[in-house]
PDB file of C-alpha atoms in Angstrom:
ATOM      1  CA  UNK X   1      -7.163 -73.106  37.989  1.00 64.00           C
ATOM      2  CA  UNK X   2      -9.677 -70.352  38.554  1.00 70.00           C
ATOM      3  CA  UNK X   3      -8.521 -66.844  39.096  1.00 92.00           C
ATOM      4  CA  UNK X   4      -8.112 -63.309  37.842  1.00 95.00           C
ATOM      5  CA  UNK X   5      -5.445 -62.356  35.335  1.00 95.00           C
ATOM      6  CA  UNK X   6      -4.191 -58.888  34.573  1.00 96.00           C
ATOM      7  CA  UNK X   7      -1.800 -58.117  31.813  1.00 90.00           C
ATOM      8  CA  UNK X   8       0.773 -56.853  31.425  1.00 91.00           C
ATOM      9  CA  UNK X   9       2.414 -56.708  34.854  1.00 93.00           C
ATOM     10  CA  UNK X  10       4.369 -53.565  33.904  1.00 95.00           C
ATOM     11  CA  UNK X  11       3.296 -51.017  31.315  1.00 95.00           C
ATOM     12  CA  UNK X  12       5.077 -47.913  30.097  1.00 94.00           C
ATOM     13  CA  UNK X  13       3.447 -45.185  28.040  1.00 92.00           C
ATOM     14  CA  UNK X  14       4.162 -41.684  26.849  1.00 92.00           C
ATOM     15  CA  UNK X  15       2.058 -38.836  28.120  1.00 92.00           C
ATOM     16  CA  UNK X  16      -0.936 -38.134  25.910  1.00 91.00           C
ATOM     17  CA  UNK X  17      -1.513 -41.753  24.891  1.00 92.00           C
ATOM     18  CA  UNK X  18      -4.514 -43.803  25.865  1.00 94.00           C
ATOM     19  CA  UNK X  19      -3.761 -47.217  27.302  1.00 95.00           C
ATOM     20  CA  UNK X  20      -5.997 -50.209  28.030  1.00 96.00           C
ATOM     21  CA  UNK X  21      -5.414 -52.532  30.957  1.00 97.00           C
ATOM     22  CA  UNK X  22      -6.712 -56.061  30.691  1.00 97.00           C
ATOM     23  CA  UNK X  23      -8.662 -57.938  33.377  1.00 97.00           C
ATOM     24  CA  UNK X  24     -10.022 -61.443  32.848  1.00 97.00           C
ATOM     25  CA  UNK X  25     -11.606 -63.819  35.348  1.00 97.00           C
ATOM     26  CA  UNK X  26     -12.738 -67.424  35.026  1.00 95.00           C
ATOM     27  CA  UNK X  27     -14.411 -67.571  38.429  1.00 94.00           C
ATOM     28  CA  UNK X  28     -17.888 -66.999  36.993  1.00 94.00           C
ATOM     29  CA  UNK X  29     -18.205 -63.917  39.204  1.00 93.00           C
ATOM     30  CA  UNK X  30     -20.891 -61.377  38.446  1.00 92.00           C
ATOM     31  CA  UNK X  31     -19.266 -58.277  39.937  1.00 93.00           C
ATOM     32  CA  UNK X  32     -15.949 -56.786  38.866  1.00 96.00           C
ATOM     33  CA  UNK X  33     -14.019 -53.764  40.119  1.00 96.00           C
ATOM     34  CA  UNK X  34     -11.092 -51.537  39.215  1.00 98.00           C
ATOM     35  CA  UNK X  35      -8.969 -49.885  41.898  1.00 97.00           C
ATOM     36  CA  UNK X  36      -6.038 -47.519  41.814  1.00 97.00           C
ATOM     37  CA  UNK X  37      -3.292 -47.604  44.446  1.00 96.00           C
ATOM     38  CA  UNK X  38      -0.657 -44.928  44.899  1.00 94.00           C
ATOM     39  CA  UNK X  39       2.514 -45.477  46.970  1.00 87.00           C
ATOM     40  CA  UNK X  40       1.738 -45.744  50.665  1.00 83.00           C
ATOM     41  CA  UNK X  41      -1.971 -45.317  50.056  1.00 86.00           C
ATOM     42  CA  UNK X  42      -5.078 -47.439  50.198  1.00 89.00           C
ATOM     43  CA  UNK X  43      -7.134 -48.603  47.253  1.00 95.00           C
ATOM     44  CA  UNK X  44      -9.484 -46.173  45.550  1.00 96.00           C
ATOM     45  CA  UNK X  45     -12.387 -47.373  43.449  1.00 95.00           C
ATOM     46  CA  UNK X  46     -12.388 -46.277  39.811  1.00 97.00           C
ATOM     47  CA  UNK X  47     -15.308 -48.205  38.282  1.00 97.00           C
ATOM     48  CA  UNK X  48     -17.363 -51.266  39.095  1.00 95.00           C
ATOM     49  CA  UNK X  49     -19.776 -53.525  37.279  1.00 95.00           C
ATOM     50  CA  UNK X  50     -22.373 -55.795  38.823  1.00 92.00           C
ATOM     51  CA  UNK X  51     -23.615 -57.381  35.595  1.00 92.00           C
ATOM     52  CA  UNK X  52     -22.720 -57.530  31.927  1.00 95.00           C
ATOM     53  CA  UNK X  53     -23.350 -54.341  29.937  1.00 95.00           C
ATOM     54  CA  UNK X  54     -23.713 -52.269  33.095  1.00 94.00           C
ATOM     55  CA  UNK X  55     -21.133 -50.340  35.125  1.00 96.00           C
ATOM     56  CA  UNK X  56     -20.993 -47.448  37.580  1.00 95.00           C
ATOM     57  CA  UNK X  57     -18.451 -44.790  38.416  1.00 95.00           C
ATOM     58  CA  UNK X  58     -16.497 -45.106  41.599  1.00 93.00           C
ATOM     59  CA  UNK X  59     -14.810 -42.363  43.574  1.00 92.00           C
ATOM     60  CA  UNK X  60     -12.150 -41.416  41.006  1.00 95.00           C
ATOM     61  CA  UNK X  61     -13.630 -42.188  37.561  1.00 97.00           C
ATOM     62  CA  UNK X  62     -12.494 -39.001  35.807  1.00 96.00           C
ATOM     63  CA  UNK X  63     -10.022 -39.787  33.013  1.00 96.00           C
ATOM     64  CA  UNK X  64     -10.921 -43.477  32.917  1.00 98.00           C
ATOM     65  CA  UNK X  65     -13.374 -45.576  30.913  1.00 97.00           C
ATOM     66  CA  UNK X  66     -14.499 -49.222  31.075  1.00 98.00           C
ATOM     67  CA  UNK X  67     -16.620 -51.737  29.218  1.00 97.00           C
ATOM     68  CA  UNK X  68     -18.290 -54.968  30.284  1.00 97.00           C
ATOM     69  CA  UNK X  69     -19.311 -56.810  27.136  1.00 97.00           C
ATOM     70  CA  UNK X  70     -18.561 -60.247  28.555  1.00 97.00           C
ATOM     71  CA  UNK X  71     -18.931 -61.606  32.072  1.00 96.00           C
ATOM     72  CA  UNK X  72     -15.283 -62.666  32.092  1.00 97.00           C
ATOM     73  CA  UNK X  73     -13.727 -59.402  30.965  1.00 98.00           C
ATOM     74  CA  UNK X  74     -13.624 -55.861  32.367  1.00 98.00           C
ATOM     75  CA  UNK X  75     -10.947 -53.780  30.571  1.00 98.00           C
ATOM     76  CA  UNK X  76      -9.955 -50.351  31.863  1.00 98.00           C
ATOM     77  CA  UNK X  77      -8.816 -47.560  29.542  1.00 97.00           C
ATOM     78  CA  UNK X  78      -6.657 -44.838  31.020  1.00 96.00           C
ATOM     79  CA  UNK X  79      -7.205 -41.823  28.802  1.00 95.00           C
ATOM     80  CA  UNK X  80      -5.000 -38.825  28.186  1.00 91.00           C
ATOM     81  CA  UNK X  81      -7.449 -36.832  30.311  1.00 90.00           C
ATOM     82  CA  UNK X  82      -6.206 -38.575  33.467  1.00 92.00           C
ATOM     83  CA  UNK X  83      -3.824 -36.065  35.039  1.00 91.00           C
ATOM     84  CA  UNK X  84      -1.662 -38.441  37.073  1.00 93.00           C
ATOM     85  CA  UNK X  85      -1.999 -41.910  35.556  1.00 95.00           C
ATOM     86  CA  UNK X  86       1.156 -43.446  37.020  1.00 96.00           C
ATOM     87  CA  UNK X  87      -0.049 -45.925  39.650  1.00 96.00           C
ATOM     88  CA  UNK X  88      -0.627 -49.576  40.535  1.00 96.00           C
ATOM     89  CA  UNK X  89      -3.957 -50.750  39.108  1.00 97.00           C
ATOM     90  CA  UNK X  90      -5.819 -53.670  40.651  1.00 97.00           C
ATOM     91  CA  UNK X  91      -8.791 -55.537  39.268  1.00 98.00           C
ATOM     92  CA  UNK X  92     -11.084 -57.558  41.512  1.00 96.00           C
ATOM     93  CA  UNK X  93     -14.169 -59.713  41.219  1.00 95.00           C
ATOM     94  CA  UNK X  94     -16.848 -60.999  43.568  1.00 91.00           C
ATOM     95  CA  UNK X  95     -19.325 -63.817  43.156  1.00 84.00           C
ATOM     96  CA  UNK X  96     -22.144 -61.744  44.623  1.00 77.00           C
ATOM     97  CA  UNK X  97     -23.852 -61.305  47.945  1.00 77.00           C
ATOM     98  CA  UNK X  98     -21.803 -60.937  51.096  1.00 76.00           C
ATOM     99  CA  UNK X  99     -18.609 -62.510  49.855  1.00 82.00           C
ATOM    100  CA  UNK X 100     -15.076 -61.312  49.513  1.00 87.00           C
ATOM    101  CA  UNK X 101     -13.450 -59.663  46.538  1.00 92.00           C
ATOM    102  CA  UNK X 102     -10.681 -61.592  44.806  1.00 93.00           C
ATOM    103  CA  UNK X 103      -7.863 -59.483  43.434  1.00 95.00           C
ATOM    104  CA  UNK X 104      -5.746 -59.913  40.356  1.00 96.00           C
ATOM    105  CA  UNK X 105      -1.944 -59.488  40.499  1.00 95.00           C
ATOM    106  CA  UNK X 106      -2.117 -55.886  39.326  1.00 96.00           C
ATOM    107  CA  UNK X 107      -0.605 -53.780  36.553  1.00 97.00           C
ATOM    108  CA  UNK X 108       1.953 -51.135  37.344  1.00 96.00           C
ATOM    109  CA  UNK X 109       1.518 -48.291  34.856  1.00 96.00           C
ATOM    110  CA  UNK X 110       4.207 -45.682  34.359  1.00 96.00           C
ATOM    111  CA  UNK X 111       3.494 -42.663  32.172  1.00 94.00           C
ATOM    112  CA  UNK X 112       6.332 -40.318  31.294  1.00 92.00           C
TER     113      UNK X 112
ATOM    114  CA  UNK G   1     -15.751 -41.178  53.252  1.00 81.00           C
ATOM    115  CA  UNK G   2     -12.641 -43.199  53.934  1.00 91.00           C
ATOM    116  CA  UNK G   3     -12.479 -45.250  57.184  1.00 95.00           C
ATOM    117  CA  UNK G   4      -9.695 -44.359  59.592  1.00 97.00           C
ATOM    118  CA  UNK G   5      -7.187 -47.032  60.546  1.00 97.00           C
ATOM    119  CA  UNK G   6      -4.912 -47.039  63.580  1.00 96.00           C
ATOM    120  CA  UNK G   7      -2.096 -47.381  64.196  1.00 97.00           C
ATOM    121  CA  UNK G   8      -0.469 -46.382  60.912  1.00 96.00           C
ATOM    122  CA  UNK G   9       2.435 -48.700  61.595  1.00 97.00           C
ATOM    123  CA  UNK G  10       3.458 -51.264  64.183  1.00 97.00           C
ATOM    124  CA  UNK G  11       6.610 -53.280  64.740  1.00 97.00           C
ATOM    125  CA  UNK G  12       6.486 -56.572  66.622  1.00 96.00           C
ATOM    126  CA  UNK G  13       8.734 -59.404  67.618  1.00 97.00           C
ATOM    127  CA  UNK G  14       7.724 -62.909  66.608  1.00 96.00           C
ATOM    128  CA  UNK G  15       5.172 -64.289  69.061  1.00 95.00           C
ATOM    129  CA  UNK G  16       3.823 -60.891  70.148  1.00 95.00           C
ATOM    130  CA  UNK G  17       0.236 -59.743  69.665  1.00 95.00           C
ATOM    131  CA  UNK G  18      -1.184 -56.758  67.816  1.00 95.00           C
ATOM    132  CA  UNK G  19      -4.537 -55.051  67.341  1.00 97.00           C
ATOM    133  CA  UNK G  20      -5.444 -52.992  64.273  1.00 97.00           C
ATOM    134  CA  UNK G  21      -8.459 -50.724  64.415  1.00 98.00           C
ATOM    135  CA  UNK G  22     -10.805 -49.389  61.746  1.00 98.00           C
ATOM    136  CA  UNK G  23     -13.331 -46.653  62.384  1.00 97.00           C
ATOM    137  CA  UNK G  24     -16.022 -45.119  60.196  1.00 95.00           C
ATOM    138  CA  UNK G  25     -18.209 -42.042  60.532  1.00 93.00           C
ATOM    139  CA  UNK G  26     -20.975 -43.752  58.563  1.00 90.00           C
ATOM    140  CA  UNK G  27     -23.337 -46.581  59.468  1.00 90.00           C
ATOM    141  CA  UNK G  28     -21.772 -49.775  58.200  1.00 91.00           C
ATOM    142  CA  UNK G  29     -23.236 -52.840  56.538  1.00 91.00           C
ATOM    143  CA  UNK G  30     -20.004 -54.827  56.695  1.00 93.00           C
ATOM    144  CA  UNK G  31     -16.261 -54.584  57.241  1.00 95.00           C
ATOM    145  CA  UNK G  32     -13.668 -56.458  55.176  1.00 95.00           C
ATOM    146  CA  UNK G  33     -10.044 -57.057  56.128  1.00 96.00           C
ATOM    147  CA  UNK G  34      -7.198 -57.681  53.642  1.00 96.00           C
ATOM    148  CA  UNK G  35      -3.441 -58.058  53.888  1.00 96.00           C
ATOM    149  CA  UNK G  36      -1.107 -56.893  51.139  1.00 96.00           C
ATOM    150  CA  UNK G  37       2.555 -57.718  50.688  1.00 95.00           C
ATOM    151  CA  UNK G  38       4.643 -55.146  48.865  1.00 90.00           C
ATOM    152  CA  UNK G  39       3.903 -55.107  45.125  1.00 88.00           C
ATOM    153  CA  UNK G  40       1.331 -57.895  45.385  1.00 91.00           C
ATOM    154  CA  UNK G  41      -2.440 -58.152  45.336  1.00 92.00           C
ATOM    155  CA  UNK G  42      -4.390 -57.841  48.590  1.00 94.00           C
ATOM    156  CA  UNK G  43      -5.361 -61.176  50.130  1.00 94.00           C
ATOM    157  CA  UNK G  44      -8.713 -61.645  51.840  1.00 93.00           C
ATOM    158  CA  UNK G  45      -8.703 -62.243  55.604  1.00 94.00           C
ATOM    159  CA  UNK G  46     -12.206 -61.734  56.949  1.00 93.00           C
ATOM    160  CA  UNK G  47     -15.657 -60.223  56.479  1.00 94.00           C
ATOM    161  CA  UNK G  48     -17.714 -59.040  59.445  1.00 93.00           C
ATOM    162  CA  UNK G  49     -21.361 -58.404  58.742  1.00 90.00           C
ATOM    163  CA  UNK G  50     -23.951 -56.357  60.532  1.00 85.00           C
ATOM    164  CA  UNK G  51     -25.816 -58.749  62.767  1.00 84.00           C
ATOM    165  CA  UNK G  52     -22.771 -60.695  63.868  1.00 83.00           C
ATOM    166  CA  UNK G  53     -21.975 -63.061  61.002  1.00 83.00           C
ATOM    167  CA  UNK G  54     -18.314 -63.522  60.172  1.00 84.00           C
ATOM    168  CA  UNK G  55     -16.621 -65.178  57.217  1.00 83.00           C
ATOM    169  CA  UNK G  56     -12.938 -65.771  56.940  1.00 83.00           C
ATOM    170  CA  UNK G  57      -9.875 -67.705  57.934  1.00 75.00           C
ATOM    171  CA  UNK G  58     -10.085 -69.684  61.146  1.00 68.00           C
ATOM    172  CA  UNK G  59      -6.801 -68.353  62.471  1.00 75.00           C
ATOM    173  CA  UNK G  60      -7.886 -64.728  62.114  1.00 81.00           C
ATOM    174  CA  UNK G  61      -9.851 -63.010  64.842  1.00 91.00           C
ATOM    175  CA  UNK G  62     -11.779 -59.775  64.508  1.00 94.00           C
ATOM    176  CA  UNK G  63     -14.660 -57.852  66.023  1.00 94.00           C
ATOM    177  CA  UNK G  64     -17.275 -55.431  64.744  1.00 95.00           C
ATOM    178  CA  UNK G  65     -18.955 -52.923  67.045  1.00 94.00           C
ATOM    179  CA  UNK G  66     -22.061 -51.883  65.112  1.00 91.00           C
ATOM    180  CA  UNK G  67     -22.987 -49.123  67.542  1.00 91.00           C
ATOM    181  CA  UNK G  68     -19.621 -47.426  67.271  1.00 93.00           C
ATOM    182  CA  UNK G  69     -19.014 -48.339  63.584  1.00 94.00           C
ATOM    183  CA  UNK G  70     -15.661 -49.763  64.559  1.00 96.00           C
ATOM    184  CA  UNK G  71     -13.835 -52.977  63.791  1.00 97.00           C
ATOM    185  CA  UNK G  72     -10.661 -54.465  65.198  1.00 97.00           C
ATOM    186  CA  UNK G  73      -8.365 -57.141  63.808  1.00 96.00           C
ATOM    187  CA  UNK G  74      -6.506 -59.261  66.365  1.00 95.00           C
ATOM    188  CA  UNK G  75      -3.205 -60.821  65.413  1.00 94.00           C
ATOM    189  CA  UNK G  76      -1.992 -63.208  68.099  1.00 92.00           C
ATOM    190  CA  UNK G  77       1.322 -65.011  68.386  1.00 92.00           C
ATOM    191  CA  UNK G  78       2.530 -63.183  65.298  1.00 93.00           C
ATOM    192  CA  UNK G  79       4.717 -64.919  62.741  1.00 93.00           C
ATOM    193  CA  UNK G  80       7.167 -63.460  60.250  1.00 95.00           C
ATOM    194  CA  UNK G  81       4.623 -64.168  57.482  1.00 94.00           C
ATOM    195  CA  UNK G  82       2.167 -61.746  59.097  1.00 95.00           C
ATOM    196  CA  UNK G  83       4.255 -58.807  57.903  1.00 96.00           C
ATOM    197  CA  UNK G  84       2.525 -56.608  55.368  1.00 96.00           C
ATOM    198  CA  UNK G  85       0.027 -53.811  55.110  1.00 96.00           C
ATOM    199  CA  UNK G  86      -3.432 -54.463  56.507  1.00 97.00           C
ATOM    200  CA  UNK G  87      -6.414 -52.698  55.001  1.00 97.00           C
ATOM    201  CA  UNK G  88      -9.951 -52.488  56.183  1.00 97.00           C
ATOM    202  CA  UNK G  89     -12.681 -51.922  53.636  1.00 95.00           C
ATOM    203  CA  UNK G  90     -16.123 -50.749  54.640  1.00 95.00           C
ATOM    204  CA  UNK G  91     -19.491 -51.264  52.961  1.00 91.00           C
ATOM    205  CA  UNK G  92     -22.244 -48.788  53.785  1.00 87.00           C
ATOM    206  CA  UNK G  93     -24.875 -50.102  51.386  1.00 69.00           C
ATOM    207  CA  UNK G  94     -26.058 -53.672  51.116  1.00 62.00           C
ATOM    208  CA  UNK G  95     -27.001 -53.313  47.465  1.00 62.00           C
ATOM    209  CA  UNK G  96     -23.777 -52.525  45.609  1.00 69.00           C
ATOM    210  CA  UNK G  97     -21.326 -53.940  48.179  1.00 76.00           C
ATOM    211  CA  UNK G  98     -19.003 -51.116  47.193  1.00 86.00           C
ATOM    212  CA  UNK G  99     -15.864 -51.133  49.348  1.00 90.00           C
ATOM    213  CA  UNK G 100     -14.149 -48.017  50.639  1.00 93.00           C
ATOM    214  CA  UNK G 101     -10.654 -48.787  51.894  1.00 95.00           C
ATOM    215  CA  UNK G 102      -8.695 -47.214  54.708  1.00 95.00           C
ATOM    216  CA  UNK G 103      -5.139 -46.051  54.163  1.00 95.00           C
ATOM    217  CA  UNK G 104      -3.660 -49.151  55.740  1.00 96.00           C
ATOM    218  CA  UNK G 105      -1.599 -50.274  58.750  1.00 97.00           C
ATOM    219  CA  UNK G 106       1.935 -51.412  58.054  1.00 97.00           C
ATOM    220  CA  UNK G 107       2.850 -54.381  60.248  1.00 97.00           C
ATOM    221  CA  UNK G 108       6.443 -55.536  60.562  1.00 97.00           C
ATOM    222  CA  UNK G 109       7.270 -58.715  62.459  1.00 97.00           C
ATOM    223  CA  UNK G 110      10.904 -59.110  63.412  1.00 97.00           C
ATOM    224  CA  UNK G 111      12.616 -62.379  64.378  1.00 95.00           C
TER     225      UNK G 111
END
């Protein structure tokens, strides 16, 4: 079955540690996105990539980094520079053009 | 700039109707609607494009007023499964298709 996978579902880290969140899709989609969601809030765009080896900052990129070495994969690293990293992180992909974004199940990151 | 959704929350009885609104201060290329259950990923409902084209589920109804940069989602004869938080996402540029989401409308359908 085609879809987007994010792992792990829950992640716990100590403050000051970098952590990488996985996002893989087998939908053959060109565009991929990372969003952050805080309790009771909407989704805010962190980074997005429209093609392999290219990505752009979203609205809240500070303290985060990404790579897009393969079409299927778009990992997000939450660095120690991110002041409030505890949040629900969602990855999405889109085939291109005027089509919807498909979301992965999300990773809930807790940093203490 | 984030689109504004209204109302923030609504409670319905099964079978009742509801309208959720989304308004932007910027000229829009398209509006996307998603529903999210607690702790889950958002699920796509509909896209409304400038020019009148719509893509989405047949049972979902929505409108897009290009002059006012407003969109409305119409939920008729609501079912318990309609409960969740509804988000609109707006696209201002046709090139990157970058979505900016509103803060959501929490819909609760009671039996």
